[in-house]
Tab-separated table of C-alpha atoms in Angstrom:
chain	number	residue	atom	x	y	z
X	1	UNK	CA	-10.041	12.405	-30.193
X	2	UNK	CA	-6.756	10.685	-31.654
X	3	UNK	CA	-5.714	7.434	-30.497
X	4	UNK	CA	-2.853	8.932	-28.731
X	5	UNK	CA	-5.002	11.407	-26.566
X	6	UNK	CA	-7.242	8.233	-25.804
X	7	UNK	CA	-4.945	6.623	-24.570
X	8	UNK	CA	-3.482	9.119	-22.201
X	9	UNK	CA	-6.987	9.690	-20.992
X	10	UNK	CA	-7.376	6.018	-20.333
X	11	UNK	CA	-3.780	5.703	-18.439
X	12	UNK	CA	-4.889	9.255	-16.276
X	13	UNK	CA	-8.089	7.384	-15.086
X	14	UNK	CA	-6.691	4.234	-14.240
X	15	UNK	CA	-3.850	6.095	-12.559
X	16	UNK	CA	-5.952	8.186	-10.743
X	17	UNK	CA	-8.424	5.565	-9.647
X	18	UNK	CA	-5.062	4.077	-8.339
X	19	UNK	CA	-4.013	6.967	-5.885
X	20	UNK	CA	-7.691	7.150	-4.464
X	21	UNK	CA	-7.549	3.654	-3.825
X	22	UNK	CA	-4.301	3.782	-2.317
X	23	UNK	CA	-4.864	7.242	-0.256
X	24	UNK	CA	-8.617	5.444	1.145
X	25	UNK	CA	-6.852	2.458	2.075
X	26	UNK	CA	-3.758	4.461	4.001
X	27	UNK	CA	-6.375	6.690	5.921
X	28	UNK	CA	-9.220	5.163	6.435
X	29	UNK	CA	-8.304	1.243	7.584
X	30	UNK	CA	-6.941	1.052	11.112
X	31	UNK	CA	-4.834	-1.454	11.555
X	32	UNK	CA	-5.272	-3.831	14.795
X	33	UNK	CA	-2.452	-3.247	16.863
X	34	UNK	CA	-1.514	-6.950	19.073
X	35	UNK	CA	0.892	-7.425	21.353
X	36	UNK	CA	3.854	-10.228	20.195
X	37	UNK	CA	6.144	-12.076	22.805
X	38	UNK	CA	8.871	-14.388	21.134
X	39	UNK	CA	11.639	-16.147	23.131
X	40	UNK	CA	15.454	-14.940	21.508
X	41	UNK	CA	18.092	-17.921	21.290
X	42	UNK	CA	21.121	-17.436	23.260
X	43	UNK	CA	23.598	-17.708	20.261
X	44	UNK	CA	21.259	-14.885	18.948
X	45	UNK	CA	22.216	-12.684	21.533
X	46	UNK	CA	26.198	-13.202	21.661
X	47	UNK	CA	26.690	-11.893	18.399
């Protein structure tokens, strides 16, 4: 196989590795969901 191909082969795997990684990660992690309570200034609010 020429260098070229090799490489190419090399770049798919790592790429594809990648997108599992990333697709596992966005489907099967829940988040945990909080509740968050923060006070606004007042010279926030006249603007």
């Amino acid at each position: 196989m020429p260098t070229l191909f090799r490489l190419l082969a090399v770049l798919a795997v790592l790429c594809g590795l990648a997108y599992a990684a990333m697709w596992a990660l966005a489907n099967k992690v829940e988040p945990q969901q909080r509740e968050i309570t923060f006070t606004v200034p007042a010279e926030k609010i006249g603007k």
